[in-house]
Amino acid sequence: MSNLIVRHAHICTPCGLQAAKGADMSRLKEIEDGIIVIEDGIITYVGVDEGMPSLPEDKEYHEIDACGNAVLPGFVDSHTHLIFGGYRPDEFEWRMKGDTYMSIMERGGGIQSTVNATREATREELADKAQWFINRMLRDGVTTVEAKSGYGLSLESELKMLDAIKTLAEDPKQKIRIVSTFLGAHAVPKEYKGKTADYVDLIINEMLPAVKGKAKFCDIFTEKNVFEIEDSRRLLNAAREMGFDLKLHADEIVTLGGAELSAEVGAVSADHLLHVSDEGIKRMAEAGVVATLLPLTAFSLKEHFAPARKFIEAGAAVALATDLNPGSCFSGSIPLTIALACIYMNMSVEETITALTLNGAAACGLADVTGSIEVGKSGDLCILHFPNYRMLPYYVGMNCVKTVVCRGEVAAEND
Ligand code: NIG
Ligand code: FE
């Protein structure tokens, strides 16, 4: 845990200990020529020179001169599948020629193909491969990332994936904060083809008790011909009773009512939502479920984008995340996520920043820990190459981040 002073910072941050909703998403606090003090990894002062308390003489502080550049909270990528075996470039080509994501999955490819490769990999191989992606995310300014299981689909392989996440999260050299999600209900494995309810029973009776303590969230792919509403409700209620916080992949391919279900079961977030109904938007806004939108997936599947404006106008909290995975979206690019959100989803830069910081943190259940530059929060920062944060979408798909700070320590420097 480190002590750090950042001087001459153009501080730009959302504020609060909870997700910012609706119109509040555009409110960023700005301080020109500001100072941020971080002690033992926690922010202890945010302001200007005048008013800064004198610092204890027995502590050493690393100093960064931000030279007037924009300083934002570290980004939070609240939806990724970064642990997986193998790759699926052949499926990408089939899709570009007109095949659909679901038809590939129904033929036994898609998620099942990554399950086969993941079951063959060791925990160490999975963790090493994921670290390669994590290192790249860090350079894009990500200081917290969520990682899902879901390519094991048997107790043994799901545990192997969660243990790989734990190995990464607890590595003393790891700078990024990693949040773990159990996604045993990602697909019905081939051994249970045609027996979805039996597989849900296995998850409820054997997997959930075994992964308790290894994952904060329980997630499910609620989709037509995967886990439909009744099976999803049964699993999510059981998981909540066992103390898991809940997430759903909802209304991604067809309108099924996953958004409404997320409100009913009190989920922390519902994600994807390309085909959400107006009623689903209303219920999520009323229930305070974070709408996590994944524009890189819509882009990669050549789909329309999720209705970000409708969510914001309904007073909901929108988060943005990458969905990095080997199938529907093989990209973990924060710069491209920002560009797509601003260009195609009509989100303002300010809303986009809030969605990738405070609201991403809320989607991870960490809005009181990170996601804004405020006293008491973790010292997680992105220092840009430019004074103006509006450069972020304008420099389309390119990385504007110069320095990344995790818990008060410089974790990455870009030229
Ligand atoms: O979030 N839709 C379900 N799950 C992932 C894709 C996983 C895969 O294709 O490997 C998603 O898009
Ligand atoms: Fe996903």
PDB file of N, CA, C and O in Angstrom, residues 7-10 32-33 65-70 386-388:
ATOM      1  N   ARG A   7      -0.038  16.095  -8.286  1.00  0.00           N
ATOM      2  CA  ARG A   7      -0.194  17.553  -8.340  1.00  0.00           C
ATOM      3  C   ARG A   7      -0.549  17.996  -9.749  1.00  0.00           C
ATOM      4  O   ARG A   7      -0.311  17.280 -10.705  1.00  0.00           O
ATOM      5  N   HIS A   8      -1.059  19.210  -9.857  1.00  0.00           N
ATOM      6  CA  HIS A   8      -1.426  19.805 -11.158  1.00  0.00           C
ATOM      7  C   HIS A   8      -2.331  18.877 -11.959  1.00  0.00           C
ATOM      8  O   HIS A   8      -2.121  18.634 -13.144  1.00  0.00           O
ATOM      9  N   ALA A   9      -3.329  18.376 -11.264  1.00  0.00           N
ATOM     10  CA  ALA A   9      -4.278  17.435 -11.887  1.00  0.00           C
ATOM     11  C   ALA A   9      -5.555  18.179 -12.268  1.00  0.00           C
ATOM     12  O   ALA A   9      -6.070  18.968 -11.474  1.00  0.00           O
ATOM     13  N   HIS A  10      -6.050  17.926 -13.475  1.00  0.00           N
ATOM     14  CA  HIS A  10      -7.402  18.389 -13.806  1.00  0.00           C
ATOM     15  C   HIS A  10      -8.329  17.237 -13.421  1.00  0.00           C
ATOM     16  O   HIS A  10      -8.554  16.313 -14.203  1.00  0.00           O
ATOM     17  N   GLU A  32      -9.662  22.218 -11.349  1.00  0.00           N
ATOM     18  CA  GLU A  32      -8.466  22.560 -12.140  1.00  0.00           C
ATOM     19  C   GLU A  32      -7.282  22.680 -11.195  1.00  0.00           C
ATOM     20  O   GLU A  32      -7.443  23.153 -10.067  1.00  0.00           O
ATOM     21  N   ASP A  33      -6.125  22.312 -11.660  1.00  0.00           N
ATOM     22  CA  ASP A  33      -4.901  22.392 -10.871  1.00  0.00           C
ATOM     23  C   ASP A  33      -5.091  21.796  -9.467  1.00  0.00           C
ATOM     24  O   ASP A  33      -4.764  22.414  -8.460  1.00  0.00           O
ATOM     25  N   ASP A  65       3.580  14.640 -11.207  1.00  0.00           N
ATOM     26  CA  ASP A  65       3.103  15.913 -11.746  1.00  0.00           C
ATOM     27  C   ASP A  65       2.227  15.579 -12.957  1.00  0.00           C
ATOM     28  O   ASP A  65       2.733  15.108 -13.980  1.00  0.00           O
ATOM     29  N   ALA A  66       0.924  15.814 -12.822  1.00  0.00           N
ATOM     30  CA  ALA A  66       0.008  15.478 -13.930  1.00  0.00           C
ATOM     31  C   ALA A  66       0.060  16.531 -15.036  1.00  0.00           C
ATOM     32  O   ALA A  66      -0.579  16.355 -16.082  1.00  0.00           O
ATOM     33  N   CYS A  67       0.783  17.627 -14.816  1.00  0.00           N
ATOM     34  CA  CYS A  67       1.001  18.681 -15.828  1.00  0.00           C
ATOM     35  C   CYS A  67      -0.327  19.230 -16.386  1.00  0.00           C
ATOM     36  O   CYS A  67      -0.419  19.529 -17.580  1.00  0.00           O
ATOM     37  N   GLY A  68      -1.346  19.284 -15.568  1.00  0.00           N
ATOM     38  CA  GLY A  68      -2.632  19.847 -16.019  1.00  0.00           C
ATOM     39  C   GLY A  68      -3.500  18.864 -16.770  1.00  0.00           C
ATOM     40  O   GLY A  68      -4.611  19.204 -17.214  1.00  0.00           O
ATOM     41  N   ASN A  69      -3.028  17.629 -16.934  1.00  0.00           N
ATOM     42  CA  ASN A  69      -3.835  16.647 -17.675  1.00  0.00           C
ATOM     43  C   ASN A  69      -5.011  16.137 -16.849  1.00  0.00           C
ATOM     44  O   ASN A  69      -5.012  16.219 -15.615  1.00  0.00           O
ATOM     45  N   ALA A  70      -6.010  15.613 -17.582  1.00  0.00           N
ATOM     46  CA  ALA A  70      -7.207  15.097 -16.913  1.00  0.00           C
ATOM     47  C   ALA A  70      -6.861  13.878 -16.071  1.00  0.00           C
ATOM     48  O   ALA A  70      -6.108  13.001 -16.512  1.00  0.00           O
ATOM     49  N   PHE A 386      -4.033  14.119 -22.065  1.00  0.00           N
ATOM     50  CA  PHE A 386      -4.628  15.399 -22.465  1.00  0.00           C
ATOM     51  C   PHE A 386      -5.330  16.066 -21.278  1.00  0.00           C
ATOM     52  O   PHE A 386      -5.908  15.369 -20.445  1.00  0.00           O
ATOM     53  N   PRO A 387      -5.348  17.407 -21.245  1.00  0.00           N
ATOM     54  CA  PRO A 387      -6.094  18.093 -20.183  1.00  0.00           C
ATOM     55  C   PRO A 387      -7.606  17.891 -20.310  1.00  0.00           C
ATOM     56  O   PRO A 387      -8.329  17.953 -19.331  1.00  0.00           O
ATOM     57  N   ASN A 388      -8.083  17.671 -21.545  1.00  0.00           N
ATOM     58  CA  ASN A 388      -9.522  17.652 -21.803  1.00  0.00           C
ATOM     59  C   ASN A 388     -10.018  16.202 -21.901  1.00  0.00           C
ATOM     60  O   ASN A 388      -9.644  15.471 -22.820  1.00  0.00           O
TER      61      ASN A 388
END
